[in-house]
Short mmCIF file of C-alpha atoms in Angstrom, two decimals:
data_model
loop_
_atom_site.label_atom_id
_atom_site.label_comp_id
_atom_site.label_asym_id
_atom_site.label_seq_id
_atom_site.Cartn_x
_atom_site.Cartn_y
_atom_site.Cartn_z
CA ILE A 22 0.00 0.00 0.00
CA THR A 23 2.83 2.39 0.87
CA ALA A 24 4.56 1.74 -2.46
CA SER A 25 1.32 2.42 -4.33
CA ARG A 26 0.81 5.67 -2.41
CA ASP A 27 4.41 6.76 -3.14
CA ARG A 28 3.90 6.10 -6.84
CA ARG A 29 0.89 8.44 -6.84
CA ILE A 30 3.03 11.34 -5.53
CA ARG A 31 4.68 13.20 -8.41
CA PRO A 32 8.48 13.11 -8.27
CA ILE A 33 10.18 16.44 -7.56
CA LEU A 34 13.31 17.49 -9.43
CA HIS A 35 15.49 20.07 -7.65
CA GLY A 36 17.81 21.51 -10.29
CA TYR A 37 19.37 24.48 -12.06
CA PHE A 38 18.63 25.49 -15.63
CA ARG A 39 22.28 25.44 -16.79
CA SER A 40 23.47 22.40 -14.81
CA SER A 41 24.29 19.60 -17.24
CA CYS A 42 23.53 17.02 -14.54
CA SER A 43 20.10 18.58 -14.03
CA TRP A 44 19.59 18.63 -17.79
CA ARG A 45 20.27 14.88 -17.98
CA VAL A 46 17.46 14.29 -15.52
CA ARG A 47 15.17 16.75 -17.34
CA ILE A 48 15.74 14.85 -20.59
CA GLY A 49 14.97 11.64 -18.72
CA LYS A 50 11.92 13.32 -17.24
CA PHE A 51 10.48 14.30 -20.62
CA LEU A 52 11.38 10.95 -22.16
CA SER A 53 9.71 9.27 -19.20
CA LEU A 54 6.62 11.40 -19.68
CA ALA A 55 6.52 10.53 -23.38
CA LEU A 56 7.47 6.86 -23.03
CA LYS A 57 6.40 5.84 -19.53
CA GLY A 58 3.75 8.43 -18.57
CA ILE A 59 5.68 9.84 -15.57
CA GLU A 60 5.23 13.51 -14.68
CA PHE A 61 7.67 15.51 -12.52
CA ASP A 62 7.45 18.78 -10.63
CA GLN A 63 10.48 21.09 -10.76
CA VAL A 64 11.96 23.21 -7.96
CA PRO A 65 14.77 25.60 -9.01
CA VAL A 66 17.99 25.73 -7.02
CA ASN A 67 20.01 28.76 -8.11
CA LEU A 68 23.73 27.93 -7.93
CA ILE A 69 24.77 31.61 -8.02
CA LYS A 70 22.05 33.67 -6.30
CA ASP A 71 22.46 34.39 -2.57
CA GLY A 72 25.93 32.84 -2.65
CA GLY A 73 24.52 29.59 -3.99
CA GLN A 74 21.18 28.18 -2.82
CA GLN A 75 22.67 24.68 -2.90
CA LEU A 76 24.85 25.68 0.06
CA THR A 77 21.97 26.31 2.47
CA ASP A 78 21.37 23.98 5.41
CA GLN A 79 17.91 23.24 4.03
CA TYR A 80 19.29 21.97 0.72
CA LYS A 81 22.20 20.19 2.39
CA ALA A 82 19.65 18.11 4.30
CA LEU A 83 18.23 17.06 0.93
CA ASN A 84 21.59 16.49 -0.78
CA PRO A 85 24.64 16.36 1.52
CA MET A 86 26.98 16.95 -1.47
CA GLN A 87 25.21 20.29 -2.03
CA GLN A 88 24.98 19.69 -5.76
CA VAL A 89 22.13 19.49 -8.25
CA PRO A 90 20.12 17.59 -9.11
CA ALA A 91 18.27 15.99 -6.24
CA VAL A 92 15.13 14.02 -7.00
CA GLN A 93 12.47 13.02 -4.50
CA ILE A 94 10.73 9.94 -5.85
CA ASP A 95 8.82 7.01 -4.33
CA GLY A 96 9.64 8.12 -0.78
CA ILE A 97 13.42 8.36 -1.32
CA THR A 98 15.84 11.08 -2.43
CA LEU A 99 18.40 10.40 -5.16
CA SER A 100 21.22 12.84 -5.80
CA GLN A 101 23.16 11.54 -8.81
CA SER A 102 21.75 11.96 -12.31
CA LEU A 103 22.66 8.48 -13.60
CA ALA A 104 21.23 6.89 -10.47
CA VAL A 105 17.95 8.75 -11.08
CA ILE A 106 17.79 7.69 -14.73
CA GLN A 107 18.56 4.06 -13.91
CA TYR A 108 16.04 4.01 -11.05
CA ILE A 109 13.29 5.21 -13.38
CA GLU A 110 14.42 2.65 -15.93
CA GLU A 111 14.22 -0.18 -13.40
CA THR A 112 10.93 0.78 -11.77
CA ARG A 113 8.75 1.98 -14.64
CA PRO A 114 7.56 0.00 -17.65
CA GLY A 115 8.02 1.27 -21.18
CA PRO A 116 10.73 1.58 -23.83
CA ARG A 117 14.23 1.04 -22.46
CA LEU A 118 16.98 3.61 -21.91
CA LEU A 119 19.41 0.74 -21.25
CA PRO A 120 19.50 -1.86 -24.06
CA ALA A 121 18.52 -5.45 -23.36
CA ASP A 122 21.68 -6.75 -25.05
CA PRO A 123 24.46 -6.93 -22.41
CA LYS A 124 27.18 -5.69 -24.78
CA LYS A 125 25.18 -2.67 -25.88
CA ARG A 126 24.11 -1.99 -22.29
CA ALA A 127 27.78 -2.01 -21.25
CA GLN A 128 28.60 0.39 -24.09
CA VAL A 129 25.83 2.76 -22.97
CA ARG A 130 27.15 2.70 -19.41
CA MET A 131 30.73 3.19 -20.60
CA ILE A 132 29.83 6.29 -22.65
CA SER A 133 27.63 7.65 -19.87
CA ASP A 134 30.36 7.20 -17.27
CA LEU A 135 33.02 8.68 -19.55
CA ILE A 136 30.97 11.87 -19.74
CA ALA A 137 29.46 11.94 -16.25
CA SER A 138 32.66 10.94 -14.43
CA GLY A 139 35.50 11.73 -16.82
CA ILE A 140 34.54 15.07 -18.43
CA GLN A 141 31.78 16.96 -16.66
CA PRO A 142 32.98 16.95 -13.02
CA VAL A 143 36.27 18.72 -13.78
CA GLN A 144 34.53 21.63 -15.50
CA ASN A 145 31.49 22.13 -13.29
CA LEU A 146 30.75 25.39 -11.50
CA TYR A 147 32.35 24.48 -8.17
CA VAL A 148 35.65 23.46 -9.77
CA LEU A 149 35.75 26.49 -12.06
CA GLN A 150 35.17 28.82 -9.14
CA LYS A 151 38.27 27.34 -7.50
CA ILE A 152 40.35 27.69 -10.69
CA GLY A 153 39.68 31.42 -11.04
CA ALA A 154 41.05 33.37 -13.99
CA GLU A 155 42.17 30.31 -15.95
CA LYS A 156 38.74 28.68 -15.89
CA LEU A 157 38.09 28.97 -19.65
CA GLN A 158 41.36 27.30 -20.59
CA TRP A 159 40.85 24.67 -17.89
CA ALA A 160 37.36 23.76 -19.14
CA GLN A 161 38.49 23.71 -22.76
CA HIS A 162 41.40 21.40 -21.96
CA PHE A 163 39.32 18.77 -20.20
CA ILE A 164 36.41 18.87 -22.65
CA GLN A 165 38.84 18.60 -25.58
CA ARG A 166 40.65 15.70 -23.91
CA GLY A 167 37.37 13.93 -23.17
CA PHE A 168 35.96 14.40 -26.66
CA GLU A 169 39.20 13.08 -28.19
CA ALA A 170 38.51 9.84 -26.30
CA LEU A 171 34.76 9.86 -26.91
CA GLU A 172 34.82 10.41 -30.68
CA PRO A 173 36.50 7.08 -31.66
CA ILE A 174 34.28 5.19 -29.21
CA LEU A 175 31.14 6.65 -30.78
CA LYS A 176 32.44 5.86 -34.27
CA GLU A 177 32.33 2.21 -33.22
CA THR A 178 29.03 2.19 -31.30
CA ALA A 179 26.83 4.77 -33.03
CA SER A 180 24.18 4.36 -35.67
CA LYS A 181 21.33 6.86 -35.51
CA TYR A 182 22.07 7.43 -31.83
CA CYS A 183 25.06 6.84 -29.54
CA VAL A 184 24.54 3.08 -29.36
CA GLY A 185 22.46 1.72 -32.20
CA ASP A 186 19.12 3.10 -33.29
CA GLU A 187 17.37 3.64 -29.96
CA ILE A 188 17.80 6.61 -27.61
CA SER A 189 19.65 5.56 -24.47
CA MET A 190 21.20 6.96 -21.32
CA ALA A 191 24.34 7.67 -23.37
CA ASP A 192 22.42 10.15 -25.53
CA ILE A 193 21.01 11.78 -22.40
CA CYS A 194 24.59 12.40 -21.24
CA LEU A 195 25.98 13.49 -24.60
CA VAL A 196 23.73 16.46 -25.41
CA PRO A 197 24.34 18.49 -22.22
CA GLN A 198 28.08 17.92 -22.58
CA VAL A 199 28.06 19.23 -26.15
CA TYR A 200 26.17 22.29 -24.87
CA ASN A 201 28.95 22.82 -22.32
CA ALA A 202 31.59 22.40 -25.03
CA GLU A 203 29.94 25.12 -27.09
CA ARG A 204 29.61 27.38 -24.03
CA PHE A 205 33.34 27.08 -23.44
CA LYS A 206 34.14 27.61 -27.13
CA VAL A 207 35.45 24.14 -27.93
CA ASP A 208 35.39 23.55 -31.69
CA VAL A 209 32.93 20.67 -32.00
CA ASP A 210 33.60 20.48 -35.76
CA GLN A 211 36.72 18.49 -34.83
CA PHE A 212 34.43 15.67 -33.70
CA PRO A 213 32.08 14.83 -36.58
CA THR A 214 30.40 11.86 -34.91
CA ILE A 215 29.66 13.81 -31.74
CA LYS A 216 28.39 16.75 -33.79
CA ARG A 217 26.13 14.56 -35.96
CA LEU A 218 24.61 12.76 -32.98
CA ASN A 219 23.97 16.01 -31.15
CA GLN A 220 22.24 17.54 -34.18
CA THR A 221 20.05 14.44 -34.53
CA LEU A 222 19.13 14.36 -30.85
CA MET A 223 18.29 18.07 -30.73
CA LYS A 224 15.44 17.37 -33.14
CA VAL A 225 13.81 15.10 -30.54
CA ASP A 226 11.15 16.85 -28.45
CA ALA A 227 12.47 15.67 -25.07
CA PHE A 228 15.85 17.22 -25.79
CA LYS A 229 14.37 20.47 -27.12
CA VAL A 230 11.92 21.15 -24.29
CA SER A 231 14.51 20.32 -21.61
CA HIS A 232 17.09 22.76 -23.04
CA PRO A 233 18.54 25.30 -20.58
CA SER A 234 17.14 28.17 -22.65
CA CYS A 235 13.51 27.30 -21.87
CA GLN A 236 13.30 26.32 -18.20
CA PRO A 237 11.17 27.99 -15.50
CA ASP A 238 14.32 29.41 -13.84
CA THR A 239 16.08 30.51 -17.02
CA PRO A 240 16.93 34.24 -16.85
CA ALA A 241 14.89 36.29 -19.31
CA GLU A 242 17.95 37.36 -21.30
CA LEU A 243 18.84 33.71 -21.98
CA CYS A 244 15.36 32.52 -22.93
CA THR A 245 14.57 31.57 -26.50
#
């Protein structure tokens, strides 16, 4: 009975419009709505305003790492984007974001982890604030290095999408990272497979409506 009641409560996503980790979950949210019928509520957490709303005691109680996103779902709180996506995958019926084939599933996880663990963390807001004046060069270096590894992997695994012809968790990770690359003026033309996949995915509704330029907390000057 408790599990049924928890399922009736809409999940809550605490995030920030420009956070790539939050964007991963937003993409998963809109894919889940389209594919699995799951609706989310969103609560903005501004990483800059008031010294960073993620640093308050109230938010720390929700996510001890004081990062976004945090998702309240089914009576628990999850604070890592890939954990959220995989939880939804494992608890809700519908088309898969992790392939049934073990080799393809491992490839999806490899690509997702390469981005979520190997590229994004070293150029997130907290790290860049510590770097100071060299933050642009720092971000460019690590995104360039990561994409140089990612491009040949995707040449082997990709068809229409990152792994085969179905959207997966790997695609959910790729698009926000390409957005970050463009923000930090990395020349994505160097990576034709990454560029092609991103262009294809940005035609999909879930990726368009979850874009940082059209979120409830997006500043007016950045809205499109």
